[in-house]
Amino acid sequence: MATVKKCLFPAAGYGTRFLPATKSMPKEMLPIVTKPLIQYGVEEAMEAGIVDMAIVTGRGKRALEDHFDISYELEHQIAGSDKESLLDETRAVMEQCTFSYTRQVEMKGLGHAISVGGRLIGREPFAVILADDYCVTEGVGVLSQMVTLYERFGCSVVAIEEVPREETFRYGVIAGEEEESGVIRITNMVEKPAPEAAPSNLAIIGRYVLTPEIFDILDDTPPGKNGEIQITDALLTQARRGGVIGCKFQGTRFDCGSVGGFIDATNYTFEKTQSE
Ligand code: UTP
């Protein structure tokens, strides 16, 4: 079975919930304490054994490319000072990973962004991280847990977690049968259902391992909810062929696409760094 070697980061969205901060700055560059969300995502992919990062950007997102590049003037300025070490982690990421970029010219939804990113992936299984879902674990990272399941089951894997019933309208929500503890064979999926229409309270969060068949399915997936091409719709097609499992991951997810989740993540991370 092919191994997962590449991670796709759809990062073209407008991030309107963070205006005015995101007027000229990508949402993925918002820092949790001092590190931008995108770097946490890249580090999680690295922990899962992935070093090829493919980022789908859009207008106003150049800061993402600059972040994973050398800044000669700045680095010269802090060379030899106690601040030099603050860039150690970023340098390590740059040394070990490759970064490729493509632009989504029109924001036609997450499914469309993944389709656009397909040019950077080719015909192989790949991971997807939505960097605004920031995941922390005590041990093995969330993506790593999912790659392990992919290697066992050989099909697409989505990360799922229980959410309060009244919040189902913010997520793709699944139904399915538990194959073993924490592993659900998905039989149904609904994008952003009202609580009364939700098939369960198990929501898909921003981590996926997808087989390349998803690109063919996305090509044939018409716009769905909000007129966008929804990855949930494409995954439902794949699930009906028996090919998608849900991973109830170990760990905590912060929804950093919302202001409240972002503040919670910041407080959590700050307290953690203070106690280290
Ligand atoms: P969101 O639903 O969070 O939308 O997208 P958004 O534009 O980023 O943020 P708000 O709702 O306006 O505040 C989920 C993920 O899908 C990506 C986003 O960048 C985010 O990582 N996305 C969404 C794209 O890359 N392209 C799209 O057309 C839509």
PDB file of C-alpha atoms and ligand atoms in Angstrom:
ATOM      1  CA  MET A   1       0.000   0.000   0.000  1.00  0.00           C
ATOM      2  CA  ALA A   2       1.256   3.516  -0.845  1.00  0.00           C
ATOM      3  CA  THR A   3       2.428   5.537   2.156  1.00  0.00           C
ATOM      4  CA  VAL A   4       1.197   9.026   3.016  1.00  0.00           C
ATOM      5  CA  LYS A   5       4.008  11.365   2.012  1.00  0.00           C
ATOM      6  CA  LYS A   6       2.291  14.687   1.387  1.00  0.00           C
ATOM      7  CA  CYS A   7       0.075  16.975   3.411  1.00  0.00           C
ATOM      8  CA  LEU A   8      -2.283  19.486   1.852  1.00  0.00           C
ATOM      9  CA  PHE A   9      -3.185  22.691   3.692  1.00  0.00           C
ATOM     10  CA  PRO A  10      -6.245  24.424   2.225  1.00  0.00           C
ATOM     11  CA  ALA A  11      -5.618  27.994   3.343  1.00  0.00           C
ATOM     12  CA  ALA A  12      -7.404  30.130   0.796  1.00  0.00           C
ATOM     13  CA  GLY A  13     -10.497  31.019   2.856  1.00  0.00           C
ATOM     14  CA  TYR A  14     -11.234  34.636   3.728  1.00  0.00           C
ATOM     15  CA  GLY A  15     -11.315  34.162   7.497  1.00  0.00           C
ATOM     16  CA  THR A  16     -14.141  36.671   7.820  1.00  0.00           C
ATOM     17  CA  ARG A  17     -14.753  35.806  11.458  1.00  0.00           C
ATOM     18  CA  PHE A  18     -11.427  37.424  12.279  1.00  0.00           C
ATOM     19  CA  LEU A  19     -11.923  40.721  10.499  1.00  0.00           C
ATOM     20  CA  PRO A  20     -10.364  43.218  10.645  1.00  0.00           C
ATOM     21  CA  ALA A  21      -7.255  41.145  11.581  1.00  0.00           C
ATOM     22  CA  THR A  22      -7.601  39.054   8.421  1.00  0.00           C
ATOM     23  CA  LYS A  23      -8.116  41.971   6.043  1.00  0.00           C
ATOM     24  CA  SER A  24      -4.517  41.774   4.867  1.00  0.00           C
ATOM     25  CA  MET A  25      -3.176  38.861   6.935  1.00  0.00           C
ATOM     26  CA  PRO A  26      -3.970  35.171   6.417  1.00  0.00           C
ATOM     27  CA  LYS A  27      -5.988  33.583   9.221  1.00  0.00           C
ATOM     28  CA  GLU A  28      -3.389  30.789   9.291  1.00  0.00           C
ATOM     29  CA  MET A  29      -0.737  33.309  10.381  1.00  0.00           C
ATOM     30  CA  LEU A  30      -2.606  34.224  13.571  1.00  0.00           C
ATOM     31  CA  PRO A  31      -0.293  33.202  16.416  1.00  0.00           C
ATOM     32  CA  ILE A  32      -1.146  30.934  19.306  1.00  0.00           C
ATOM     33  CA  VAL A  33       1.134  32.753  21.766  1.00  0.00           C
ATOM     34  CA  THR A  34       4.141  33.188  19.419  1.00  0.00           C
ATOM     35  CA  LYS A  35       3.772  30.500  16.755  1.00  0.00           C
ATOM     36  CA  PRO A  36       1.404  30.854  13.795  1.00  0.00           C
ATOM     37  CA  LEU A  37      -1.354  28.290  13.320  1.00  0.00           C
ATOM     38  CA  ILE A  38       0.122  27.064  10.043  1.00  0.00           C
ATOM     39  CA  GLN A  39       3.387  26.094  11.763  1.00  0.00           C
ATOM     40  CA  TYR A  40       1.566  24.004  14.357  1.00  0.00           C
ATOM     41  CA  GLY A  41      -0.132  22.228  11.462  1.00  0.00           C
ATOM     42  CA  VAL A  42       3.144  21.610   9.638  1.00  0.00           C
ATOM     43  CA  GLU A  43       4.741  20.272  12.825  1.00  0.00           C
ATOM     44  CA  GLU A  44       1.818  17.883  13.325  1.00  0.00           C
ATOM     45  CA  ALA A  45       2.305  16.588   9.766  1.00  0.00           C
ATOM     46  CA  MET A  46       6.029  16.123  10.422  1.00  0.00           C
ATOM     47  CA  GLU A  47       5.253  14.143  13.540  1.00  0.00           C
ATOM     48  CA  ALA A  48       3.183  11.852  11.291  1.00  0.00           C
ATOM     49  CA  GLY A  49       6.268  11.263   9.127  1.00  0.00           C
ATOM     50  CA  ILE A  50       5.338  13.708   6.352  1.00  0.00           C
ATOM     51  CA  VAL A  51       7.837  16.231   4.979  1.00  0.00           C
ATOM     52  CA  ASP A  52       6.225  17.418   1.726  1.00  0.00           C
ATOM     53  CA  MET A  53       3.796  20.243   2.424  1.00  0.00           C
ATOM     54  CA  ALA A  54       1.401  21.505  -0.248  1.00  0.00           C
ATOM     55  CA  ILE A  55      -0.396  24.747   0.541  1.00  0.00           C
ATOM     56  CA  VAL A  56      -3.436  26.101  -1.277  1.00  0.00           C
ATOM     57  CA  THR A  57      -3.336  29.868  -0.918  1.00  0.00           C
ATOM     58  CA  GLY A  58      -5.254  32.775  -2.347  1.00  0.00           C
ATOM     59  CA  ARG A  59      -5.010  36.519  -2.701  1.00  0.00           C
ATOM     60  CA  GLY A  60      -3.408  38.238   0.301  1.00  0.00           C
ATOM     61  CA  LYS A  61      -1.741  35.065   1.564  1.00  0.00           C
ATOM     62  CA  ARG A  62       1.887  35.728   0.668  1.00  0.00           C
ATOM     63  CA  ALA A  63       2.880  35.905   4.338  1.00  0.00           C
ATOM     64  CA  LEU A  64       2.434  32.114   4.427  1.00  0.00           C
ATOM     65  CA  GLU A  65       5.199  31.633   1.866  1.00  0.00           C
ATOM     66  CA  ASP A  66       7.453  34.187   3.543  1.00  0.00           C
ATOM     67  CA  HIS A  67       7.066  32.453   6.898  1.00  0.00           C
ATOM     68  CA  PHE A  68       8.768  29.305   5.604  1.00  0.00           C
ATOM     69  CA  ASP A  69      11.597  31.210   3.948  1.00  0.00           C
ATOM     70  CA  ILE A  70      14.767  32.943   5.104  1.00  0.00           C
ATOM     71  CA  SER A  71      14.474  36.543   6.257  1.00  0.00           C
ATOM     72  CA  TYR A  72      18.076  37.688   5.769  1.00  0.00           C
ATOM     73  CA  GLU A  73      17.812  41.141   7.286  1.00  0.00           C
ATOM     74  CA  LEU A  74      15.961  39.971  10.390  1.00  0.00           C
ATOM     75  CA  GLU A  75      18.201  36.967  10.912  1.00  0.00           C
ATOM     76  CA  HIS A  76      21.319  39.100  10.519  1.00  0.00           C
ATOM     77  CA  GLN A  77      19.884  41.523  13.053  1.00  0.00           C
ATOM     78  CA  ILE A  78      19.312  38.899  15.774  1.00  0.00           C
ATOM     79  CA  ALA A  79      22.405  36.765  15.021  1.00  0.00           C
ATOM     80  CA  GLY A  80      24.384  36.156  18.197  1.00  0.00           C
ATOM     81  CA  SER A  81      21.639  37.561  20.455  1.00  0.00           C
ATOM     82  CA  ASP A  82      19.443  35.604  22.857  1.00  0.00           C
ATOM     83  CA  LYS A  83      16.592  36.011  20.367  1.00  0.00           C
ATOM     84  CA  GLU A  84      18.272  33.828  17.757  1.00  0.00           C
ATOM     85  CA  SER A  85      16.897  30.647  19.318  1.00  0.00           C
ATOM     86  CA  LEU A  86      13.327  31.890  18.851  1.00  0.00           C
ATOM     87  CA  LEU A  87      13.639  30.902  15.207  1.00  0.00           C
ATOM     88  CA  ASP A  88      15.073  27.433  15.903  1.00  0.00           C
ATOM     89  CA  GLU A  89      11.815  25.547  15.435  1.00  0.00           C
ATOM     90  CA  THR A  90      10.965  27.408  12.231  1.00  0.00           C
ATOM     91  CA  ARG A  91      14.443  26.731  10.852  1.00  0.00           C
ATOM     92  CA  ALA A  92      14.120  23.034  11.676  1.00  0.00           C
ATOM     93  CA  VAL A  93      10.831  22.917   9.770  1.00  0.00           C
ATOM     94  CA  MET A  94      12.430  24.661   6.776  1.00  0.00           C
ATOM     95  CA  GLU A  95      15.420  22.339   6.784  1.00  0.00           C
ATOM     96  CA  GLN A  96      13.384  19.146   6.886  1.00  0.00           C
ATOM     97  CA  CYS A  97      10.409  19.987   4.685  1.00  0.00           C
ATOM     98  CA  THR A  98       9.634  21.061   1.158  1.00  0.00           C
ATOM     99  CA  PHE A  99       6.842  23.530   0.499  1.00  0.00           C
ATOM    100  CA  SER A 100       4.857  23.881  -2.680  1.00  0.00           C
ATOM    101  CA  TYR A 101       2.060  26.335  -3.310  1.00  0.00           C
ATOM    102  CA  THR A 102      -0.831  26.808  -5.627  1.00  0.00           C
ATOM    103  CA  ARG A 103      -3.565  29.408  -5.684  1.00  0.00           C
ATOM    104  CA  GLN A 104      -7.276  28.889  -5.530  1.00  0.00           C
ATOM    105  CA  VAL A 105      -8.389  31.776  -7.707  1.00  0.00           C
ATOM    106  CA  GLU A 106     -12.061  31.618  -6.755  1.00  0.00           C
ATOM    107  CA  MET A 107     -13.146  30.502  -3.273  1.00  0.00           C
ATOM    108  CA  LYS A 108     -15.608  27.793  -4.260  1.00  0.00           C
ATOM    109  CA  GLY A 109     -15.389  25.796  -1.062  1.00  0.00           C
ATOM    110  CA  LEU A 110     -13.151  23.335   0.766  1.00  0.00           C
ATOM    111  CA  GLY A 111     -13.841  20.532  -1.715  1.00  0.00           C
ATOM    112  CA  HIS A 112     -12.813  22.832  -4.542  1.00  0.00           C
ATOM    113  CA  ALA A 113      -9.649  23.887  -2.653  1.00  0.00           C
ATOM    114  CA  ILE A 114      -8.684  20.213  -2.223  1.00  0.00           C
ATOM    115  CA  SER A 115      -9.352  19.630  -5.901  1.00  0.00           C
ATOM    116  CA  VAL A 116      -7.119  22.588  -6.832  1.00  0.00           C
ATOM    117  CA  GLY A 117      -4.419  21.235  -4.511  1.00  0.00           C
ATOM    118  CA  GLY A 118      -4.597  17.898  -6.310  1.00  0.00           C
ATOM    119  CA  ARG A 119      -2.073  19.179  -8.858  1.00  0.00           C
ATOM    120  CA  LEU A 120       0.501  19.315  -6.068  1.00  0.00           C
ATOM    121  CA  ILE A 121      -0.379  15.847  -4.777  1.00  0.00           C
ATOM    122  CA  GLY A 122      -0.687  13.603  -7.838  1.00  0.00           C
ATOM    123  CA  ARG A 123      -2.190  10.101  -7.623  1.00  0.00           C
ATOM    124  CA  GLU A 124      -1.293   9.028  -4.111  1.00  0.00           C
ATOM    125  CA  PRO A 125      -2.879   9.010  -0.661  1.00  0.00           C
ATOM    126  CA  PHE A 126      -2.423  12.294   1.162  1.00  0.00           C
ATOM    127  CA  ALA A 127      -3.219  14.067   4.394  1.00  0.00           C
ATOM    128  CA  VAL A 128      -5.225  17.277   4.775  1.00  0.00           C
ATOM    129  CA  ILE A 129      -4.872  19.671   7.681  1.00  0.00           C
ATOM    130  CA  LEU A 130      -7.078  22.702   8.239  1.00  0.00           C
ATOM    131  CA  ALA A 131      -4.658  24.749  10.279  1.00  0.00           C
ATOM    132  CA  ASP A 132      -7.409  26.667  12.047  1.00  0.00           C
ATOM    133  CA  ASP A 133      -8.329  23.431  13.828  1.00  0.00           C
ATOM    134  CA  TYR A 134      -5.459  23.330  16.289  1.00  0.00           C
ATOM    135  CA  CYS A 135      -5.005  19.892  17.879  1.00  0.00           C
ATOM    136  CA  VAL A 136      -3.007  19.040  20.977  1.00  0.00           C
ATOM    137  CA  THR A 137      -2.320  15.618  22.435  1.00  0.00           C
ATOM    138  CA  GLU A 138      -0.423  14.166  25.354  1.00  0.00           C
ATOM    139  CA  GLY A 139       1.304  11.614  23.127  1.00  0.00           C
ATOM    140  CA  VAL A 140       0.945  10.671  19.470  1.00  0.00           C
ATOM    141  CA  GLY A 141      -0.379  13.513  17.290  1.00  0.00           C
ATOM    142  CA  VAL A 142      -3.854  13.409  15.752  1.00  0.00           C
ATOM    143  CA  LEU A 143      -2.663  13.072  12.153  1.00  0.00           C
ATOM    144  CA  SER A 144      -0.261  10.337  13.196  1.00  0.00           C
ATOM    145  CA  GLN A 145      -3.157   8.400  14.770  1.00  0.00           C
ATOM    146  CA  MET A 146      -5.040   8.718  11.488  1.00  0.00           C
ATOM    147  CA  VAL A 147      -2.117   7.640   9.305  1.00  0.00           C
ATOM    148  CA  THR A 148      -1.839   4.496  11.443  1.00  0.00           C
ATOM    149  CA  LEU A 149      -5.520   3.746  10.744  1.00  0.00           C
ATOM    150  CA  TYR A 150      -5.042   4.417   7.029  1.00  0.00           C
ATOM    151  CA  GLU A 151      -2.188   1.910   7.009  1.00  0.00           C
ATOM    152  CA  ARG A 152      -4.442  -0.693   8.630  1.00  0.00           C
ATOM    153  CA  PHE A 153      -7.665  -0.103   6.690  1.00  0.00           C
ATOM    154  CA  GLY A 154      -6.331   1.253   3.373  1.00  0.00           C
ATOM    155  CA  CYS A 155      -9.201   3.733   2.937  1.00  0.00           C
ATOM    156  CA  SER A 156      -9.935   7.406   3.561  1.00  0.00           C
ATOM    157  CA  VAL A 157      -9.959   8.456   7.222  1.00  0.00           C
ATOM    158  CA  VAL A 158     -11.635  11.517   8.735  1.00  0.00           C
ATOM    159  CA  ALA A 159     -11.143  12.826  12.261  1.00  0.00           C
ATOM    160  CA  ILE A 160     -14.344  12.988  14.264  1.00  0.00           C
ATOM    161  CA  GLU A 161     -15.340  14.234  17.670  1.00  0.00           C
ATOM    162  CA  GLU A 162     -18.487  14.573  19.701  1.00  0.00           C
ATOM    163  CA  VAL A 163     -19.937  18.077  19.684  1.00  0.00           C
ATOM    164  CA  PRO A 164     -22.940  19.504  21.526  1.00  0.00           C
ATOM    165  CA  ARG A 165     -26.136  18.777  19.541  1.00  0.00           C
ATOM    166  CA  GLU A 166     -26.902  22.480  19.178  1.00  0.00           C
ATOM    167  CA  GLU A 167     -23.617  23.004  17.309  1.00  0.00           C
ATOM    168  CA  THR A 168     -24.073  20.431  14.535  1.00  0.00           C
ATOM    169  CA  PHE A 169     -24.941  23.219  12.075  1.00  0.00           C
ATOM    170  CA  ARG A 170     -21.266  24.238  12.065  1.00  0.00           C
ATOM    171  CA  TYR A 171     -19.859  20.866  10.931  1.00  0.00           C
ATOM    172  CA  GLY A 172     -20.097  17.922   8.613  1.00  0.00           C
ATOM    173  CA  VAL A 173     -21.864  15.295  10.744  1.00  0.00           C
ATOM    174  CA  ILE A 174     -21.595  11.527  10.267  1.00  0.00           C
ATOM    175  CA  ALA A 175     -23.486   8.322  10.976  1.00  0.00           C
ATOM    176  CA  GLY A 176     -21.992   4.847  10.909  1.00  0.00           C
ATOM    177  CA  GLU A 177     -21.160   1.647  12.713  1.00  0.00           C
ATOM    178  CA  GLU A 178     -18.400   1.243  15.246  1.00  0.00           C
ATOM    179  CA  GLU A 179     -15.975  -1.342  13.838  1.00  0.00           C
ATOM    180  CA  GLU A 180     -13.791  -1.293  16.875  1.00  0.00           C
ATOM    181  CA  SER A 181     -13.259   1.091  19.746  1.00  0.00           C
ATOM    182  CA  GLY A 182     -12.817   4.582  18.267  1.00  0.00           C
ATOM    183  CA  VAL A 183     -13.161   3.463  14.630  1.00  0.00           C
ATOM    184  CA  ILE A 184     -16.446   4.076  12.793  1.00  0.00           C
ATOM    185  CA  ARG A 185     -17.300   2.812   9.310  1.00  0.00           C
ATOM    186  CA  ILE A 186     -19.194   5.803   7.912  1.00  0.00           C
ATOM    187  CA  THR A 187     -22.540   5.257   6.199  1.00  0.00           C
ATOM    188  CA  ASN A 188     -23.929   8.794   6.082  1.00  0.00           C
ATOM    189  CA  MET A 189     -22.713  12.375   6.225  1.00  0.00           C
ATOM    190  CA  VAL A 190     -24.579  15.667   6.217  1.00  0.00           C
ATOM    191  CA  GLU A 191     -22.966  19.083   5.822  1.00  0.00           C
ATOM    192  CA  LYS A 192     -23.918  21.604   8.508  1.00  0.00           C
ATOM    193  CA  PRO A 193     -27.253  20.017   9.536  1.00  0.00           C
ATOM    194  CA  ALA A 194     -29.686  21.684  11.912  1.00  0.00           C
ATOM    195  CA  PRO A 195     -29.646  19.780  15.253  1.00  0.00           C
ATOM    196  CA  GLU A 196     -32.950  18.039  14.484  1.00  0.00           C
ATOM    197  CA  ALA A 197     -31.666  16.878  11.071  1.00  0.00           C
ATOM    198  CA  ALA A 198     -28.233  15.731  12.291  1.00  0.00           C
ATOM    199  CA  PRO A 199     -27.659  11.950  12.009  1.00  0.00           C
ATOM    200  CA  SER A 200     -25.576  12.021  15.244  1.00  0.00           C
ATOM    201  CA  ASN A 201     -23.470  14.443  17.243  1.00  0.00           C
ATOM    202  CA  LEU A 202     -20.224  13.169  15.692  1.00  0.00           C
ATOM    203  CA  ALA A 203     -18.635  16.002  13.749  1.00  0.00           C
ATOM    204  CA  ILE A 204     -15.838  15.923  11.207  1.00  0.00           C
ATOM    205  CA  ILE A 205     -12.953  18.207  12.169  1.00  0.00           C
ATOM    206  CA  GLY A 206     -10.099  19.515  10.060  1.00  0.00           C
ATOM    207  CA  ARG A 207      -7.947  16.403   9.628  1.00  0.00           C
ATOM    208  CA  TYR A 208      -8.259  13.908   6.784  1.00  0.00           C
ATOM    209  CA  VAL A 209      -6.267  11.152   5.137  1.00  0.00           C
ATOM    210  CA  LEU A 210      -7.672  10.720   1.643  1.00  0.00           C
ATOM    211  CA  THR A 211      -7.143   8.225  -1.132  1.00  0.00           C
ATOM    212  CA  PRO A 212      -6.598   9.732  -4.611  1.00  0.00           C
ATOM    213  CA  GLU A 213      -9.988   8.455  -5.785  1.00  0.00           C
ATOM    214  CA  ILE A 214     -11.388  11.518  -3.993  1.00  0.00           C
ATOM    215  CA  PHE A 215     -10.115  13.749  -6.816  1.00  0.00           C
ATOM    216  CA  ASP A 216     -12.249  11.889  -9.382  1.00  0.00           C
ATOM    217  CA  ILE A 217     -15.255  12.096  -7.080  1.00  0.00           C
ATOM    218  CA  LEU A 218     -14.699  15.829  -6.489  1.00  0.00           C
ATOM    219  CA  ASP A 219     -14.610  16.413 -10.256  1.00  0.00           C
ATOM    220  CA  ASP A 220     -18.148  14.992 -10.424  1.00  0.00           C
ATOM    221  CA  THR A 221     -19.462  16.655  -7.245  1.00  0.00           C
ATOM    222  CA  PRO A 222     -21.837  19.573  -7.915  1.00  0.00           C
ATOM    223  CA  PRO A 223     -21.922  22.610  -5.614  1.00  0.00           C
ATOM    224  CA  GLY A 224     -23.820  21.794  -2.420  1.00  0.00           C
ATOM    225  CA  LYS A 225     -24.588  23.793   0.706  1.00  0.00           C
ATOM    226  CA  ASN A 226     -23.932  27.543   0.230  1.00  0.00           C
ATOM    227  CA  GLY A 227     -23.186  26.922  -3.459  1.00  0.00           C
ATOM    228  CA  GLU A 228     -19.740  25.552  -2.538  1.00  0.00           C
ATOM    229  CA  ILE A 229     -18.145  22.267  -3.561  1.00  0.00           C
ATOM    230  CA  GLN A 230     -18.246  20.408  -0.271  1.00  0.00           C
ATOM    231  CA  ILE A 231     -15.679  17.780   0.692  1.00  0.00           C
ATOM    232  CA  THR A 232     -18.443  16.220   2.813  1.00  0.00           C
ATOM    233  CA  ASP A 233     -20.518  15.504  -0.319  1.00  0.00           C
ATOM    234  CA  ALA A 234     -17.539  13.854  -2.042  1.00  0.00           C
ATOM    235  CA  LEU A 235     -16.724  11.841   1.082  1.00  0.00           C
ATOM    236  CA  LEU A 236     -20.311  10.623   1.271  1.00  0.00           C
ATOM    237  CA  THR A 237     -19.967   9.227  -2.252  1.00  0.00           C
ATOM    238  CA  GLN A 238     -16.760   7.503  -1.191  1.00  0.00           C
ATOM    239  CA  ALA A 239     -18.347   6.269   2.047  1.00  0.00           C
ATOM    240  CA  ARG A 240     -21.222   4.664   0.133  1.00  0.00           C
ATOM    241  CA  ARG A 241     -18.620   2.620  -1.674  1.00  0.00           C
ATOM    242  CA  GLY A 242     -17.479   1.491   1.773  1.00  0.00           C
ATOM    243  CA  GLY A 243     -14.345   3.579   1.730  1.00  0.00           C
ATOM    244  CA  VAL A 244     -14.365   6.022   4.645  1.00  0.00           C
ATOM    245  CA  ILE A 245     -13.754   5.490   8.332  1.00  0.00           C
ATOM    246  CA  GLY A 246     -14.030   7.956  11.171  1.00  0.00           C
ATOM    247  CA  CYS A 247     -11.257   8.190  13.744  1.00  0.00           C
ATOM    248  CA  LYS A 248     -12.306   9.236  17.235  1.00  0.00           C
ATOM    249  CA  PHE A 249      -8.899  10.684  17.966  1.00  0.00           C
ATOM    250  CA  GLN A 250      -7.211  11.020  21.338  1.00  0.00           C
ATOM    251  CA  GLY A 251      -6.541  14.673  22.080  1.00  0.00           C
ATOM    252  CA  THR A 252      -8.119  18.096  22.213  1.00  0.00           C
ATOM    253  CA  ARG A 253      -9.127  20.286  19.291  1.00  0.00           C
ATOM    254  CA  PHE A 254      -9.455  24.034  19.465  1.00  0.00           C
ATOM    255  CA  ASP A 255     -11.582  25.680  16.786  1.00  0.00           C
ATOM    256  CA  CYS A 256      -9.261  28.583  16.079  1.00  0.00           C
ATOM    257  CA  GLY A 257     -11.451  29.687  13.178  1.00  0.00           C
ATOM    258  CA  SER A 258     -13.746  31.120  15.869  1.00  0.00           C
ATOM    259  CA  VAL A 259     -12.714  33.866  18.257  1.00  0.00           C
ATOM    260  CA  GLY A 260     -13.707  31.884  21.373  1.00  0.00           C
ATOM    261  CA  GLY A 261     -11.758  28.791  20.318  1.00  0.00           C
ATOM    262  CA  PHE A 262      -8.757  30.906  19.452  1.00  0.00           C
ATOM    263  CA  ILE A 263      -8.756  32.528  22.904  1.00  0.00           C
ATOM    264  CA  ASP A 264      -9.127  29.095  24.594  1.00  0.00           C
ATOM    265  CA  ALA A 265      -6.168  27.765  22.575  1.00  0.00           C
ATOM    266  CA  THR A 266      -4.096  30.792  23.462  1.00  0.00           C
ATOM    267  CA  ASN A 267      -4.832  30.480  27.192  1.00  0.00           C
ATOM    268  CA  TYR A 268      -4.170  26.725  27.146  1.00  0.00           C
ATOM    269  CA  THR A 269      -0.854  27.110  25.322  1.00  0.00           C
ATOM    270  CA  PHE A 270       0.298  30.036  27.419  1.00  0.00           C
ATOM    271  CA  GLU A 271      -0.399  28.159  30.649  1.00  0.00           C
ATOM    272  CA  LYS A 272       1.405  25.111  29.287  1.00  0.00           C
ATOM    273  CA  THR A 273       4.524  27.088  28.337  1.00  0.00           C
ATOM    274  CA  GLN A 274       4.538  28.790  31.754  1.00  0.00           C
ATOM    275  CA  SER A 275       4.490  25.425  33.555  1.00  0.00           C
ATOM    276  CA  GLU A 276       7.298  23.927  31.439  1.00  0.00           C
TER     277      GLU A 276
HETATM  278  P1  UTP B   1     -13.928  28.067   6.777  1.00  0.00           P
HETATM  279  O1  UTP B   1     -15.281  27.502   6.663  1.00  0.00           O
HETATM  280  O2  UTP B   1     -13.341  28.198   8.137  1.00  0.00           O
HETATM  281  O3  UTP B   1     -13.937  29.482   6.047  1.00  0.00           O
HETATM  282  O4  UTP B   1     -12.975  27.191   5.848  1.00  0.00           O
HETATM  283  P2  UTP B   1     -12.908  30.655   6.130  1.00  0.00           P
HETATM  284  O5  UTP B   1     -13.079  31.512   4.931  1.00  0.00           O
HETATM  285  O6  UTP B   1     -11.503  30.151   6.345  1.00  0.00           O
HETATM  286  O7  UTP B   1     -13.300  31.440   7.459  1.00  0.00           O
HETATM  287  P3  UTP B   1     -14.612  32.333   7.814  1.00  0.00           P
HETATM  288  O8  UTP B   1     -15.744  31.363   8.027  1.00  0.00           O
HETATM  289  O9  UTP B   1     -14.855  33.309   6.689  1.00  0.00           O
HETATM  290  O10 UTP B   1     -14.222  33.045   9.088  1.00  0.00           O
HETATM  291  C1  UTP B   1     -12.458  25.969   6.298  1.00  0.00           C
HETATM  292  C2  UTP B   1     -11.097  25.754   5.698  1.00  0.00           C
HETATM  293  O11 UTP B   1     -11.195  25.623   4.280  1.00  0.00           O
HETATM  294  C3  UTP B   1     -10.362  26.564   3.620  1.00  0.00           C
HETATM  295  C4  UTP B   1     -10.134  27.672   4.637  1.00  0.00           C
HETATM  296  O12 UTP B   1      -8.916  28.346   4.373  1.00  0.00           O
HETATM  297  C5  UTP B   1     -10.134  26.908   5.951  1.00  0.00           C
HETATM  298  O13 UTP B   1      -8.857  26.336   6.210  1.00  0.00           O
HETATM  299  N1  UTP B   1     -11.065  27.012   2.397  1.00  0.00           N
HETATM  300  C6  UTP B   1     -12.405  27.258   2.440  1.00  0.00           C
HETATM  301  C7  UTP B   1     -10.365  27.164   1.223  1.00  0.00           C
HETATM  302  O14 UTP B   1      -9.130  26.950   1.170  1.00  0.00           O
HETATM  303  N2  UTP B   1     -11.038  27.557   0.103  1.00  0.00           N
HETATM  304  C8  UTP B   1     -12.377  27.805   0.113  1.00  0.00           C
HETATM  305  O15 UTP B   1     -12.926  28.152  -0.962  1.00  0.00           O
HETATM  306  C9  UTP B   1     -13.065  27.661   1.306  1.00  0.00           C
END
